mmCIF file of N, CA and C in Angstrom:
data_model
loop_
_atom_site.group_PDB
_atom_site.id
_atom_site.type_symbol
_atom_site.label_atom_id
_atom_site.label_comp_id
_atom_site.label_asym_id
_atom_site.label_seq_id
_atom_site.Cartn_x
_atom_site.Cartn_y
_atom_site.Cartn_z
ATOM 1 N N MET A 132 23.495 18.698 23.687
ATOM 2 C CA MET A 132 23.742 17.769 22.612
ATOM 3 C C MET A 132 23.496 16.344 23.116
ATOM 4 N N LYS A 133 22.843 15.532 22.293
ATOM 5 C CA LYS A 133 22.540 14.155 22.680
ATOM 6 C C LYS A 133 23.810 13.313 22.714
ATOM 7 N N GLN A 134 23.802 12.378 23.641
ATOM 8 C CA GLN A 134 24.918 11.452 23.705
ATOM 9 C C GLN A 134 24.801 10.445 22.570
ATOM 10 N N PHE A 135 25.949 9.963 22.132
ATOM 11 C CA PHE A 135 25.998 9.018 21.022
ATOM 12 C C PHE A 135 25.131 7.789 21.293
ATOM 13 N N LYS A 136 25.182 7.263 22.499
ATOM 14 C CA LYS A 136 24.402 6.075 22.861
ATOM 15 C C LYS A 136 22.905 6.332 22.689
ATOM 16 N N SER A 137 22.466 7.520 23.041
ATOM 17 C CA SER A 137 21.060 7.888 22.899
ATOM 18 C C SER A 137 20.642 7.901 21.426
ATOM 19 N N ILE A 138 21.505 8.414 20.584
ATOM 20 C CA ILE A 138 21.221 8.471 19.143
ATOM 21 C C ILE A 138 21.144 7.056 18.569
ATOM 22 N N ILE A 139 22.067 6.200 18.955
ATOM 23 C CA ILE A 139 22.075 4.816 18.474
ATOM 24 C C ILE A 139 20.809 4.090 18.910
ATOM 25 N N ASN A 140 20.405 4.251 20.161
ATOM 26 C CA ASN A 140 19.186 3.601 20.652
ATOM 27 C C ASN A 140 17.962 4.080 19.898
ATOM 28 N N THR A 141 17.895 5.381 19.615
ATOM 29 C CA THR A 141 16.775 5.939 18.857
ATOM 30 C C THR A 141 16.723 5.329 17.465
ATOM 31 N N SER A 142 17.868 5.192 16.830
ATOM 32 C CA SER A 142 17.940 4.611 15.495
ATOM 33 C C SER A 142 17.495 3.150 15.511
ATOM 34 N N GLN A 143 17.915 2.411 16.526
ATOM 35 C CA GLN A 143 17.515 1.008 16.626
ATOM 36 C C GLN A 143 16.015 0.883 16.868
ATOM 37 N N ASP A 144 15.458 1.756 17.695
ATOM 38 C CA ASP A 144 14.012 1.755 17.932
ATOM 39 C C ASP A 144 13.257 2.050 16.638
ATOM 40 N N PHE A 145 13.768 2.993 15.871
ATOM 41 C CA PHE A 145 13.154 3.351 14.596
ATOM 42 C C PHE A 145 13.161 2.148 13.651
ATOM 43 N N GLU A 146 14.285 1.465 13.562
ATOM 44 C CA GLU A 146 14.390 0.283 12.701
ATOM 45 C C GLU A 146 13.403 -0.799 13.135
ATOM 46 N N LYS A 147 13.237 -0.980 14.430
ATOM 47 C CA LYS A 147 12.283 -1.970 14.941
ATOM 48 C C LYS A 147 10.857 -1.602 14.551
ATOM 49 N N ARG A 148 10.528 -0.306 14.629
ATOM 50 C CA ARG A 148 9.181 0.138 14.243
ATOM 51 C C ARG A 148 8.939 -0.092 12.757
ATOM 52 N N ILE A 149 9.942 0.207 11.940
ATOM 53 C CA ILE A 149 9.812 -0.001 10.492
ATOM 54 C C ILE A 149 9.603 -1.487 10.192
ATOM 55 N N GLU A 150 10.360 -2.347 10.840
ATOM 56 C CA GLU A 150 10.211 -3.790 10.630
ATOM 57 C C GLU A 150 8.827 -4.276 11.058
ATOM 58 N N LYS A 151 8.312 -3.733 12.154
ATOM 59 C CA LYS A 151 6.973 -4.104 12.620
ATOM 60 C C LYS A 151 5.921 -3.686 11.596
ATOM 61 N N ILE A 152 6.045 -2.469 11.081
ATOM 62 C CA ILE A 152 5.111 -1.975 10.064
ATOM 63 C C ILE A 152 5.200 -2.840 8.814
ATOM 64 N N LYS A 153 6.422 -3.142 8.388
ATOM 65 C CA LYS A 153 6.602 -3.962 7.187
ATOM 66 C C LYS A 153 5.934 -5.321 7.362
ATOM 67 N N LYS A 154 6.118 -5.934 8.514
ATOM 68 C CA LYS A 154 5.516 -7.245 8.773
ATOM 69 C C LYS A 154 3.991 -7.157 8.701
ATOM 70 N N GLU A 155 3.414 -6.104 9.289
ATOM 71 C CA GLU A 155 1.961 -5.926 9.253
ATOM 72 C C GLU A 155 1.472 -5.743 7.821
ATOM 73 N N VAL A 156 2.205 -4.949 7.049
ATOM 74 C CA VAL A 156 1.799 -4.653 5.673
ATOM 75 C C VAL A 156 1.874 -5.903 4.807
ATOM 76 N N ILE A 157 3.001 -6.605 4.835
ATOM 77 C CA ILE A 157 3.143 -7.746 3.926
ATOM 78 C C ILE A 157 2.302 -8.945 4.354
ATOM 79 N N ASN A 158 1.809 -8.935 5.579
ATOM 80 C CA ASN A 158 0.920 -10.011 6.028
ATOM 81 C C ASN A 158 -0.556 -9.686 5.833
ATOM 82 N N ASP A 159 -0.863 -8.473 5.372
ATOM 83 C CA ASP A 159 -2.242 -8.127 5.041
ATOM 84 C C ASP A 159 -2.696 -9.054 3.908
ATOM 85 N N PRO A 160 -3.867 -9.667 4.005
ATOM 86 C CA PRO A 160 -4.300 -10.629 2.975
ATOM 87 C C PRO A 160 -4.298 -10.070 1.551
ATOM 88 N N ASP A 161 -4.752 -8.843 1.360
ATOM 89 C CA ASP A 161 -4.794 -8.266 0.013
ATOM 90 C C ASP A 161 -3.393 -7.964 -0.507
ATOM 91 N N VAL A 162 -2.535 -7.449 0.350
ATOM 92 C CA VAL A 162 -1.151 -7.168 -0.049
ATOM 93 C C VAL A 162 -0.435 -8.480 -0.340
ATOM 94 N N LYS A 163 -0.635 -9.457 0.511
ATOM 95 C CA LYS A 163 0.004 -10.767 0.336
ATOM 96 C C LYS A 163 -0.407 -11.383 -0.999
ATOM 97 N N GLN A 164 -1.681 -11.264 -1.341
ATOM 98 C CA GLN A 164 -2.173 -11.798 -2.617
ATOM 99 C C GLN A 164 -1.469 -11.112 -3.791
ATOM 100 N N PHE A 165 -1.319 -9.789 -3.724
ATOM 101 C CA PHE A 165 -0.626 -9.051 -4.779
ATOM 102 C C PHE A 165 0.833 -9.495 -4.881
ATOM 103 N N LEU A 166 1.513 -9.575 -3.739
ATOM 104 C CA LEU A 166 2.928 -9.958 -3.733
ATOM 105 C C LEU A 166 3.125 -11.356 -4.316
ATOM 106 N N GLU A 167 2.239 -12.274 -3.986
ATOM 107 C CA GLU A 167 2.342 -13.633 -4.522
ATOM 108 C C GLU A 167 2.068 -13.663 -6.022
ATOM 109 N N ALA A 168 1.092 -12.885 -6.463
ATOM 110 C CA ALA A 168 0.746 -12.849 -7.886
ATOM 111 C C ALA A 168 1.854 -12.231 -8.732
ATOM 112 N N HIS A 169 2.657 -11.357 -8.137
ATOM 113 C CA HIS A 169 3.709 -10.647 -8.875
ATOM 114 C C HIS A 169 5.107 -11.053 -8.411
ATOM 115 N N ARG A 170 5.199 -12.205 -7.786
ATOM 116 C CA ARG A 170 6.466 -12.685 -7.221
ATOM 117 C C ARG A 170 7.614 -12.642 -8.228
ATOM 118 N N ALA A 171 7.353 -13.005 -9.473
ATOM 119 C CA ALA A 171 8.402 -13.087 -10.489
ATOM 120 C C ALA A 171 8.996 -11.727 -10.843
ATOM 121 N N GLU A 172 8.226 -10.671 -10.679
ATOM 122 C CA GLU A 172 8.718 -9.351 -11.076
ATOM 123 C C GLU A 172 9.089 -8.442 -9.911
ATOM 124 N N LEU A 173 8.885 -8.900 -8.682
ATOM 125 C CA LEU A 173 9.195 -8.081 -7.509
ATOM 126 C C LEU A 173 10.488 -8.531 -6.838
ATOM 127 N N THR A 174 11.187 -7.563 -6.248
ATOM 128 C CA THR A 174 12.373 -7.856 -5.448
ATOM 129 C C THR A 174 12.135 -7.328 -4.040
ATOM 130 N N ASN A 175 12.936 -7.795 -3.097
ATOM 131 C CA ASN A 175 12.837 -7.277 -1.730
ATOM 132 C C ASN A 175 13.116 -5.778 -1.695
ATOM 133 N N ALA A 176 14.052 -5.333 -2.530
ATOM 134 C CA ALA A 176 14.375 -3.901 -2.578
ATOM 135 C C ALA A 176 13.171 -3.089 -3.046
ATOM 136 N N MET A 177 12.429 -3.606 -4.023
ATOM 137 C CA MET A 177 11.234 -2.902 -4.500
ATOM 138 C C MET A 177 10.193 -2.818 -3.395
ATOM 139 N N ILE A 178 10.022 -3.910 -2.664
ATOM 140 C CA ILE A 178 9.045 -3.924 -1.571
ATOM 141 C C ILE A 178 9.450 -2.922 -0.499
ATOM 142 N N ASP A 179 10.731 -2.894 -0.147
ATOM 143 C CA ASP A 179 11.215 -1.936 0.853
ATOM 144 C C ASP A 179 11.042 -0.498 0.376
ATOM 145 N N GLU A 180 11.389 -0.256 -0.879
ATOM 146 C CA GLU A 180 11.327 1.103 -1.418
ATOM 147 C C GLU A 180 9.893 1.615 -1.538
ATOM 148 N N ASP A 181 8.969 0.722 -1.827
ATOM 149 C CA ASP A 181 7.576 1.124 -2.024
ATOM 150 C C ASP A 181 6.672 0.656 -0.890
ATOM 151 N N LEU A 182 7.242 0.464 0.287
ATOM 152 C CA LEU A 182 6.468 0.047 1.455
ATOM 153 C C LEU A 182 5.353 1.046 1.755
ATOM 154 N N ASN A 183 5.627 2.332 1.524
ATOM 155 C CA ASN A 183 4.600 3.346 1.774
ATOM 156 C C ASN A 183 3.389 3.159 0.852
ATOM 157 N N VAL A 184 3.611 2.741 -0.379
ATOM 158 C CA VAL A 184 2.512 2.494 -1.316
ATOM 159 C C VAL A 184 1.685 1.301 -0.829
ATOM 160 N N LEU A 185 2.372 0.260 -0.414
ATOM 161 C CA LEU A 185 1.676 -0.922 0.103
ATOM 162 C C LEU A 185 0.903 -0.591 1.375
ATOM 163 N N GLN A 186 1.471 0.266 2.220
ATOM 164 C CA GLN A 186 0.793 0.687 3.458
ATOM 165 C C GLN A 186 -0.481 1.469 3.127
ATOM 166 N N GLU A 187 -0.382 2.396 2.182
ATOM 167 C CA GLU A 187 -1.565 3.168 1.778
ATOM 168 C C GLU A 187 -2.646 2.236 1.238
ATOM 169 N N TYR A 188 -2.237 1.279 0.413
ATOM 170 C CA TYR A 188 -3.186 0.321 -0.151
ATOM 171 C C TYR A 188 -3.843 -0.496 0.956
ATOM 172 N N LYS A 189 -3.043 -0.971 1.898
ATOM 173 C CA LYS A 189 -3.551 -1.784 3.009
ATOM 174 C C LYS A 189 -4.618 -1.040 3.798
ATOM 175 N N ASP A 190 -4.434 0.244 3.962
ATOM 176 C CA ASP A 190 -5.336 1.042 4.790
ATOM 177 C C ASP A 190 -6.627 1.447 4.085
ATOM 178 N N GLN A 191 -6.758 1.114 2.814
ATOM 179 C CA GLN A 191 -7.957 1.477 2.061
ATOM 180 C C GLN A 191 -8.913 0.287 1.997
ATOM 181 N N GLN A 192 -10.182 0.584 1.810
ATOM 182 C CA GLN A 192 -11.179 -0.464 1.593
ATOM 183 C C GLN A 192 -11.115 -0.839 0.119
ATOM 184 N N LYS A 193 -10.907 -2.116 -0.173
ATOM 185 C CA LYS A 193 -10.696 -2.549 -1.554
ATOM 186 C C LYS A 193 -11.973 -2.865 -2.312
ATOM 187 N N HIS A 194 -13.051 -3.058 -1.598
ATOM 188 C CA HIS A 194 -14.292 -3.470 -2.250
ATOM 189 C C HIS A 194 -15.434 -2.568 -1.786
ATOM 190 N N TYR A 195 -16.236 -2.140 -2.730
ATOM 191 C CA TYR A 195 -17.393 -1.313 -2.406
ATOM 192 C C TYR A 195 -18.422 -2.181 -1.697
ATOM 193 N N ASP A 196 -18.889 -1.732 -0.556
ATOM 194 C CA ASP A 196 -19.842 -2.526 0.227
ATOM 195 C C ASP A 196 -21.221 -1.883 0.318
ATOM 196 N N GLY A 197 -21.504 -0.937 -0.571
ATOM 197 C CA GLY A 197 -22.814 -0.311 -0.592
ATOM 198 C C GLY A 197 -22.947 0.908 0.300
ATOM 199 N N HIS A 198 -21.866 1.333 0.928
ATOM 200 C CA HIS A 198 -21.945 2.494 1.819
ATOM 201 C C HIS A 198 -22.214 3.772 1.021
ATOM 202 N N LYS A 199 -22.694 4.786 1.710
ATOM 203 C CA LYS A 199 -22.940 6.078 1.080
ATOM 204 C C LYS A 199 -21.609 6.765 0.795
ATOM 205 N N PHE A 200 -21.609 7.610 -0.230
ATOM 206 C CA PHE A 200 -20.403 8.329 -0.630
ATOM 207 C C PHE A 200 -19.781 9.057 0.561
ATOM 208 N N ALA A 201 -20.594 9.744 1.338
ATOM 209 C CA ALA A 201 -20.085 10.521 2.476
ATOM 210 C C ALA A 201 -19.448 9.640 3.544
ATOM 211 N N ASP A 202 -19.840 8.376 3.586
ATOM 212 C CA ASP A 202 -19.308 7.446 4.585
ATOM 213 C C ASP A 202 -18.124 6.630 4.075
ATOM 214 N N CYS A 203 -17.687 6.897 2.869
ATOM 215 C CA CYS A 203 -16.587 6.123 2.290
ATOM 216 C C CYS A 203 -15.313 6.349 3.105
ATOM 217 N N PRO A 204 -14.678 5.277 3.543
ATOM 218 C CA PRO A 204 -13.481 5.409 4.371
ATOM 219 C C PRO A 204 -12.206 5.673 3.578
ATOM 220 N N ASN A 205 -12.270 5.596 2.260
ATOM 221 C CA ASN A 205 -11.063 5.707 1.450
ATOM 222 C C ASN A 205 -10.594 7.141 1.270
ATOM 223 N N PHE A 206 -9.312 7.261 0.952
ATOM 224 C CA PHE A 206 -8.682 8.559 0.732
ATOM 225 C C PHE A 206 -9.404 9.333 -0.372
ATOM 226 N N VAL A 207 -9.691 8.662 -1.475
ATOM 227 C CA VAL A 207 -10.466 9.265 -2.559
ATOM 228 C C VAL A 207 -11.857 8.650 -2.458
ATOM 229 N N LYS A 208 -12.791 9.406 -1.918
ATOM 230 C CA LYS A 208 -14.139 8.892 -1.647
ATOM 231 C C LYS A 208 -14.790 8.342 -2.916
ATOM 232 N N GLY A 209 -15.469 7.202 -2.759
ATOM 233 C CA GLY A 209 -16.174 6.584 -3.875
ATOM 234 C C GLY A 209 -15.284 5.789 -4.816
ATOM 235 N N HIS A 210 -14.033 5.611 -4.440
ATOM 236 C CA HIS A 210 -13.083 4.908 -5.296
ATOM 237 C C HIS A 210 -12.376 3.804 -4.513
ATOM 238 N N VAL A 211 -11.870 2.812 -5.247
ATOM 239 C CA VAL A 211 -11.116 1.719 -4.640
ATOM 240 C C VAL A 211 -9.747 1.620 -5.316
ATOM 241 N N PRO A 212 -8.723 1.228 -4.550
ATOM 242 C CA PRO A 212 -7.376 1.137 -5.116
ATOM 243 C C PRO A 212 -7.104 -0.229 -5.748
ATOM 244 N N GLU A 213 -6.155 -0.247 -6.660
ATOM 245 C CA GLU A 213 -5.678 -1.496 -7.248
ATOM 246 C C GLU A 213 -4.175 -1.372 -7.468
ATOM 247 N N LEU A 214 -3.425 -2.313 -6.938
ATOM 248 C CA LEU A 214 -1.970 -2.310 -7.075
ATOM 249 C C LEU A 214 -1.551 -2.821 -8.445
ATOM 250 N N TYR A 215 -0.405 -2.330 -8.930
ATOM 251 C CA TYR A 215 0.198 -2.841 -10.154
ATOM 252 C C TYR A 215 1.693 -2.537 -10.112
ATOM 253 N N VAL A 216 2.443 -3.164 -11.001
ATOM 254 C CA VAL A 216 3.883 -2.937 -11.102
ATOM 255 C C VAL A 216 4.147 -2.213 -12.407
ATOM 256 N N ASP A 217 4.951 -1.151 -12.332
ATOM 257 C CA ASP A 217 5.292 -0.367 -13.516
ATOM 258 C C ASP A 217 6.726 0.122 -13.380
ATOM 259 N N ASN A 218 7.554 -0.233 -14.347
ATOM 260 C CA ASN A 218 8.930 0.252 -14.384
ATOM 261 C C ASN A 218 9.679 -0.043 -13.074
ATOM 262 N N ASN A 219 9.539 -1.264 -12.603
ATOM 263 C CA ASN A 219 10.194 -1.729 -11.367
ATOM 264 C C ASN A 219 9.767 -0.972 -10.119
ATOM 265 N N ARG A 220 8.558 -0.477 -10.126
ATOM 266 C CA ARG A 220 7.993 0.203 -8.954
ATOM 267 C C ARG A 220 6.607 -0.354 -8.685
ATOM 268 N N ILE A 221 6.248 -0.411 -7.403
ATOM 269 C CA ILE A 221 4.894 -0.797 -7.015
ATOM 270 C C ILE A 221 4.071 0.479 -6.964
ATOM 271 N N LYS A 222 2.953 0.472 -7.669
ATOM 272 C CA LYS A 222 2.100 1.655 -7.739
ATOM 273 C C LYS A 222 0.658 1.225 -7.525
ATOM 274 N N TYR A 223 -0.215 2.217 -7.379
ATOM 275 C CA TYR A 223 -1.629 1.871 -7.356
ATOM 276 C C TYR A 223 -2.433 2.907 -8.105
ATOM 277 N N ALA A 224 -3.531 2.413 -8.659
ATOM 278 C CA ALA A 224 -4.478 3.257 -9.373
ATOM 279 C C ALA A 224 -5.763 3.266 -8.557
ATOM 280 N N ILE A 225 -6.521 4.321 -8.718
ATOM 281 C CA ILE A 225 -7.793 4.457 -8.017
ATOM 282 C C ILE A 225 -8.914 4.396 -9.054
ATOM 283 N N TYR A 226 -9.849 3.481 -8.829
ATOM 284 C CA TYR A 226 -10.978 3.312 -9.738
ATOM 285 C C TYR A 226 -12.277 3.706 -9.055
ATOM 286 N N ASN A 227 -13.204 4.224 -9.843
ATOM 287 C CA ASN A 227 -14.529 4.525 -9.324
ATOM 288 C C ASN A 227 -15.151 3.219 -8.852
ATOM 289 N N ALA A 228 -15.556 3.167 -7.608
ATOM 290 C CA ALA A 228 -16.074 1.935 -7.005
ATOM 291 C C ALA A 228 -17.353 1.449 -7.674
ATOM 292 N N HIS A 229 -18.119 2.347 -8.240
ATOM 293 C CA HIS A 229 -19.411 1.973 -8.821
ATOM 294 C C HIS A 229 -19.278 1.400 -10.222
ATOM 295 N N VAL A 230 -18.204 1.718 -10.921
ATOM 296 C CA VAL A 230 -18.080 1.268 -12.305
ATOM 297 C C VAL A 230 -16.846 0.422 -12.550
ATOM 298 N N LYS A 231 -16.115 0.073 -11.508
ATOM 299 C CA LYS A 231 -14.900 -0.710 -11.700
ATOM 300 C C LYS A 231 -15.234 -2.079 -12.274
ATOM 301 N N SER A 232 -14.552 -2.412 -13.332
ATOM 302 C CA SER A 232 -14.684 -3.737 -13.931
ATOM 303 C C SER A 232 -13.382 -4.048 -14.638
ATOM 304 N N SER A 233 -13.274 -5.222 -15.176
ATOM 305 C CA SER A 233 -12.035 -5.596 -15.852
ATOM 306 C C SER A 233 -11.807 -4.783 -17.119
ATOM 307 N N THR A 234 -12.859 -4.176 -17.669
ATOM 308 C CA THR A 234 -12.693 -3.378 -18.879
ATOM 309 C C THR A 234 -12.555 -1.893 -18.577
ATOM 310 N N THR A 235 -12.817 -1.491 -17.349
ATOM 311 C CA THR A 235 -12.722 -0.078 -16.993
ATOM 312 C C THR A 235 -11.287 0.255 -16.652
ATOM 313 N N LYS A 236 -10.693 1.143 -17.410
ATOM 314 C CA LYS A 236 -9.320 1.534 -17.130
ATOM 315 C C LYS A 236 -9.186 3.054 -17.043
ATOM 316 N N ASN A 237 -10.251 3.735 -16.672
ATOM 317 C CA ASN A 237 -10.200 5.173 -16.439
ATOM 318 C C ASN A 237 -9.796 5.384 -14.991
ATOM 319 N N ALA A 238 -8.527 5.243 -14.745
ATOM 320 C CA ALA A 238 -8.047 5.269 -13.365
ATOM 321 C C ALA A 238 -7.256 6.527 -13.090
ATOM 322 N N LEU A 239 -7.275 6.891 -11.837
ATOM 323 C CA LEU A 239 -6.451 7.979 -11.346
ATOM 324 C C LEU A 239 -5.199 7.334 -10.776
ATOM 325 N N LYS A 240 -4.052 7.554 -11.420
ATOM 326 C CA LYS A 240 -2.799 6.946 -10.967
ATOM 327 C C LYS A 240 -2.214 7.815 -9.871
ATOM 328 N N LEU A 241 -1.936 7.208 -8.715
ATOM 329 C CA LEU A 241 -1.516 7.978 -7.549
ATOM 330 C C LEU A 241 -0.110 7.719 -7.065
ATOM 331 N N SER A 242 0.624 6.835 -7.638
ATOM 332 C CA SER A 242 1.945 6.592 -7.070
ATOM 333 C C SER A 242 2.998 6.465 -8.130
#
């Protein structure tokens, strides 16, 4: 059985890792732009609760750069993510990279 001190240290290390990840995510230029644009409707609790959504968004390529479908680095090949707020949650939709425009709303909602 683990000693209590060992468990506490593990928990503190975990908290430090989470804080490091959070700092990286919220300092990402695209995430930062979203957070600033939606400042009035977001809370710190929402950001903490949906940190995984922001992390997934951060790790995706947001703009189509002409690459071949097979070389697409995104989770859903040929598509780009877009963050939005719905019912006090941060979510993202996935749009076809080739046809995404301000009028295209045929999105695959993933969060």
